[in-house]
Amino acid sequence: MKVAVIAGSKSDQSVLEEACEVLKNFQVDYEAKVLSAHRNRKELEDYIMKSNADVFIAIAGLSAHLPGFIASMTTKPVIGVPVSVKLGGLDALLSIVQMPSKVPVACVGIDNGKNAALLAIEMLSIKYHELKDKLSRYRSGGIDK
Amino acid sequence: MKVAVIAGSKSDQSVLEEACEVLKNFQVDYEAKVLSAHRNRKELEDYIMKSNADVFIAIAGLSAHLPGFIASMTTKPVIGVPVSVKLGGLDALLSIVQMPSKVPVACVGIDNGKNAALLAIEMLSIKYHELKDKLSRYRSGGIDK
Amino acid sequence: MKVAVIAGSKSDQSVLEEACEVLKNFQVDYEAKVLSAHRNRKELEDYIMKSNADVFIAIAGLSAHLPGFIASMTTKPVIGVPVSVKLGGLDALLSIVQMPSKVPVACVGIDNGKNAALLAIEMLSIKYHELKDKLSRYRSGGIDK
Amino acid sequence: MKVAVIAGSKSDQSVLEEACEVLKNFQVDYEAKVLSAHRNRKELEDYIMKSNADVFIAIAGLSAHLPGFIASMTTKPVIGVPVSVKLGGLDALLSIVQMPSKVPVACVGIDNGKNAALLAIEMLSIKYHELKDKLSRYRSGGIDK
Amino acid sequence: MKVAVIAGSKSDQSVLEEACEVLKNFQVDYEAKVLSAHRNRKELEDYIMKSNADVFIAIAGLSAHLPGFIASMTTKPVIGVPVSVKLGGLDALLSIVQMPSKVPVACVGIDNGKNAALLAIEMLSIKYHELKDKLSRYRSGGIDK
Amino acid sequence: MKVAVIAGSKSDQSVLEEACEVLKNFQVDYEAKVLSAHRNRKELEDYIMKSNADVFIAIAGLSAHLPGFIASMTTKPVIGVPVSVKLGGLDALLSIVQMPSKVPVACVGIDNGKNAALLAIEMLSIKYHELKDKLSRYRSGGIDK
Amino acid sequence: MKVAVIAGSKSDQSVLEEACEVLKNFQVDYEAKVLSAHRNRKELEDYIMKSNADVFIAIAGLSAHLPGFIASMTTKPVIGVPVSVKLGGLDALLSIVQMPSKVPVACVGIDNGKNAALLAIEMLSIKYHELKDKLSRYRSGGIDK
Amino acid sequence: MKVAVIAGSKSDQSVLEEACEVLKNFQVDYEAKVLSAHRNRKELEDYIMKSNADVFIAIAGLSAHLPGFIASMTTKPVIGVPVSVKLGGLDALLSIVQMPSKVPVACVGIDNGKNAALLAIEMLSIKYHELKDKLSRYRSGGIDK
């Protein structure tokens, strides 16, 4: 498996699906889970520790601690997607992007699961060269939507 | 020990000291620590799990995950103090206060270590009646500053 | 009675009910009231002064002064719940959380009546040990929703 | 006495003085006080109830409840001045201006004690016609600063 | 006539009507107009200059210049009501409340036409004592809604 | 004269000078004035009406009505420059940019007098072709700073 | 052709049409295009470079780079219209208006395509005098809506 | 070379140096440049197109278009660092993070050059395994600052 996509709550489902659809179109192995940083801490920790994913995508709203929590357990890249639940998603955006020094999270736009997946593929393409062509074709409209 | 006061970073020292000073004035046992949710996760977890504190005060800036992280490990009350590092502390405030359902954090004002300590004492006073008198005297100017 | 739940306006009803439902599930005695800090000041004052509640939950939108007003009349812990009426609830959030030194309010997330109730129960559990078990069971899914 | 000027904290002194200086220049009777809505509730209540002022000016920062609290005790006009302590004064501004229906506060700009005094004089000029001339002269530069 | 109520645009109609209804209930003479600071500048200027109103209420959204524009033409009190058109009304609120020194506007809450009318009546009650009783009765529920 | 540069207050002087310096470097005729929309309304109106400027630059802070006020008096293009006095200039930015339909203002960045002047020159270059070359040279570093 | 109207995405269509309708009413030649700064960079660049438009109108939401990108390729005036997609359009507004020194963009209000067109016509009227009369008639209600 | 670090302006120098120091400590090849998306568009384009970097770090304030502009020219991962110039960096943060679908940027915290570098190294570690050990040692304090 190459990408683990984790949503903090069932209500983040549509953003999660948007990310997964892109990964599927690119034929990148992925696994999708709903696990909360606050409500399933132990289970999440086990999952992250055992995961052989190269990249994590973490989707969360409100006090969106999920991406940062994962980032504190691994030195693999973690992509955070803020979800708009209250305040238009500004709370989740700031909770994800303003990580303290030494523990980075790669934040993408509010509710933008698609870009999270594309960013994960860009990261993987450093190693897996076949993804570079696919990304180029995607940009020029070849892989869609 | 009754209150554990934890700051996420050495730079939160002045807020931490403000809280500790109030606890000292009220003769409430406390222990003060600097432990990051992101950089000292394991150590923090051990500390919380073994702690016999009745209340936790967690002080953090930026993506202030510390209070929520502690709240995910205990059902004891957790008080969060947002620290102004960037954006006047709005990032830390929203990261602390907008916790998802089932895992509450009690948020106080930006940089307001004193109020965090007083809130902890108010919580303790439910059980320890001698604190009620002290709180009344403090309000009317008897215990200061 | 152990918890007094007070909403500043009839329009805060759904948040109030969310809080009460949790308290009921935990079999914690509570009393629910609709009283405005601005429109029922005297009545509110009498109510707070005579109340034998251990904890107050105050729910309010806009210039949400209700929690702070109660906090100025008692040294028992006061939990504030900001309600989104205008500006997504940012006005109520800041009115509740930014209390001046010496008069703390424990603020929870916007419209999050459930977390207010859970926080109240956590505070009560310092004294009432049977609540600790219930809280643990609730976290692990035993008491719901 | 015609105008009562009340600041919520000693740290609001410079805004209070700015207001008083304008009132002095217009030879309007005023009384200045430092009384907190949260820390001196009873004293404040007595003061408001006994006051023969026609207009109240209330100056406060953070969760600036002072103007609204006074407005809940009187149907005389209350002018609120938000003071910038945190978040550039946005917290105080929203706490003052977003009053619920039936209990209005007249909010002026952040830290703008001068405009609060001028607004009070404008209100008084509805009854006291000599103030109309003074206001006209002030606008055209005759009464200064 | 005692109060002139001016809206900047036809789309502010509901806020204007809310204000007028209160004035009608209090039997205060008023006149309602729709005049834009930007689109009907000359007509507005003539209207303000000739008006014998004691107080102006100005209702506007977006770059809500109407209250400030009126305030620059008169030393009578001007009450501004921000209307939520974009950004939840934050643009209108800041445009109204942050007036420069020497030209105050009395700002009330977003979309709160009712409070604007009540504030106008409070100002008038400095001179017209019969309004004091009505305001007291209104507060205690006698004059409604 | 081709450009009229008007600041709402003496405290906007440095932004005004930055704009004038660019106009001077481009050898564009300009006139600089300090006139407030609120405090010098009549004088400002006369000035705008009689002006033969092709473009107006209006610089203002707080409730920055100056650009919109000028725009309501002329159909010549008006460029607005928000000045940071409070709230980092967000109040002035929203007051300038959120103009209602039919009365546009061209808003540039906070405190950015230089860009206001360049935008004015770009507008003038539609008619005065010699300015096109100067603008190209300026971009490539020929006219500085 | 005199005005080029470019939207960054098909979802900005209604704002684009609002702008075009005004240009049509004023009988100003224009061309409308949907081209993204990020997804059609090369095509956009070619279009801008070859265009004989006097003024560009660029409509975009989110990280609204389109106006600034066009401004970096031409010294003709560029008008930016922020579109509300997330956060009420605050993201697009700040992305458009806060351009660095030397590369100005003329920003108008959120979703305000009509004002963008009017501002373009005001700019053109510096050269094309017949537009001045039309603008005057439009203001006084002669050309509508 | 593995990482290209590009700042939009000389005033972003300190953030750029913070990033470079981390890359140096990890012995990752990098090249640092100051190139503006708006003022050096052609030069920047050439640089990006010819670059053999695996990852780009783009540092910019205000309307921070640099990261998005680079992202529109390459499918390699682009990390954006918002710099606080105005509004505490909120403008730059939103300009960087809110990218439209199909063109992602990985945004890190305001002024946080160190985290940008660490994120770049995490991305490279997918391919270059020796970096994994270094990252682990860095986290545990072995490689510092």
Coordinates of C-alpha atoms in Angstrom, one line a residue, chain D residues 21-142:
Chain D
E21 CA -10.8 65.7 28.3
V22 CA -13.4 66.2 25.6
L23 CA -16.2 66.5 28.2
K24 CA -14.2 69.0 30.1
N25 CA -13.6 71.1 27.0
F26 CA -17.3 71.1 26.4
Q27 CA -18.0 72.0 30.1
V28 CA -20.2 69.0 30.4
D29 CA -20.4 67.7 34.0
Y30 CA -19.0 64.2 34.3
E31 CA -17.8 61.7 36.8
A32 CA -15.0 59.1 36.0
K33 CA -14.8 55.7 37.7
V34 CA -12.9 52.4 37.3
L35 CA -15.3 49.6 38.0
S36 CA -15.3 46.1 36.6
A37 CA -18.5 44.3 35.5
H38 CA -17.0 41.1 36.7
R39 CA -14.9 42.1 39.7
N40 CA -17.0 44.9 41.2
R41 CA -20.5 43.8 40.2
K42 CA -22.3 44.9 43.3
E43 CA -20.5 48.2 43.6
L44 CA -21.1 48.9 39.9
E45 CA -24.8 48.0 40.3
D46 CA -25.2 50.4 43.2
Y47 CA -23.4 53.1 41.3
I48 CA -25.6 52.8 38.1
M49 CA -28.8 52.6 40.1
K50 CA -28.1 55.7 42.1
S51 CA -26.5 57.7 39.3
N52 CA -28.3 60.8 37.9
A53 CA -26.2 60.7 34.8
D54 CA -28.1 61.1 31.5
V55 CA -25.6 59.0 29.5
F56 CA -23.1 56.3 30.4
I57 CA -19.8 55.8 28.7
A58 CA -18.3 52.3 29.4
I59 CA -14.8 51.5 28.4
A60 CA -13.6 47.8 28.3
G61 CA -11.3 45.3 26.7
L62 CA -11.3 41.5 26.1
S63 CA -14.8 40.0 26.9
A64 CA -16.0 43.6 27.2
H65 CA -19.2 43.0 29.1
L66 CA -19.2 46.3 31.0
P67 CA -21.3 48.4 28.5
G68 CA -23.9 45.6 28.1
F69 CA -24.1 45.0 31.8
I70 CA -24.8 48.7 32.4
A71 CA -27.4 48.6 29.6
S72 CA -29.2 45.7 31.3
M73 CA -29.7 47.9 34.4
T74 CA -30.8 51.2 32.9
T75 CA -32.8 52.4 29.9
K76 CA -30.6 55.5 29.6
P77 CA -28.3 55.4 26.6
V78 CA -25.0 53.5 27.1
I79 CA -22.0 54.1 24.9
G80 CA -19.4 51.3 24.7
V81 CA -15.7 51.8 23.8
P82 CA -13.8 48.6 22.9
V83 CA -10.2 48.6 24.1
S84 CA -7.4 46.7 22.2
V85 CA -5.8 44.3 24.7
K86 CA -5.8 41.1 22.6
L87 CA -6.6 40.4 18.9
G88 CA -6.3 44.1 18.1
G89 CA -9.5 44.8 20.1
L90 CA -11.8 42.6 17.8
D91 CA -12.9 40.6 20.9
A92 CA -14.0 43.7 22.7
L93 CA -15.6 45.2 19.7
L94 CA -17.8 42.1 19.0
S95 CA -18.6 41.7 22.8
I96 CA -19.9 45.3 22.9
V97 CA -21.7 45.7 19.6
Q98 CA -23.4 42.4 19.1
M99 CA -26.0 43.0 21.9
P100 CA -29.2 40.9 21.8
S101 CA -32.5 42.6 20.9
K102 CA -34.1 44.8 23.5
V103 CA -30.8 45.9 25.2
P104 CA -28.9 48.2 22.8
V105 CA -25.4 49.6 23.3
A106 CA -24.0 52.4 21.2
C107 CA -20.6 51.2 20.1
V108 CA -17.8 53.5 18.9
G109 CA -14.4 52.7 17.4
I110 CA -11.6 50.7 19.0
D111 CA -9.8 52.8 21.7
N112 CA -11.8 55.9 20.5
G113 CA -12.6 57.6 23.8
K114 CA -12.9 61.0 22.1
N115 CA -15.7 59.8 19.9
A116 CA -17.5 58.3 22.8
A117 CA -17.5 61.7 24.5
L118 CA -18.6 63.5 21.4
L119 CA -21.4 61.0 20.9
A120 CA -22.6 61.6 24.5
I121 CA -22.6 65.3 23.9
E122 CA -24.6 64.9 20.7
M123 CA -27.1 62.9 22.7
L124 CA -27.3 65.5 25.4
S125 CA -27.7 68.3 22.8
I126 CA -31.1 66.9 22.0
K127 CA -32.2 68.5 25.3
Y128 CA -29.4 71.0 26.0
H129 CA -29.4 73.3 23.0
E130 CA -26.3 75.3 24.0
L131 CA -24.3 72.1 23.2
K132 CA -25.4 72.3 19.6
D133 CA -23.5 75.5 19.0
K134 CA -20.4 74.1 20.8
L135 CA -20.6 70.9 18.6
S136 CA -20.7 73.0 15.4
R137 CA -17.8 75.1 16.6
Y138 CA -15.9 72.0 17.5
R139 CA -16.4 70.5 14.1
S140 CA -15.2 73.7 12.4
G141 CA -12.1 73.8 14.6
G142 CA -13.3 76.4 17.2

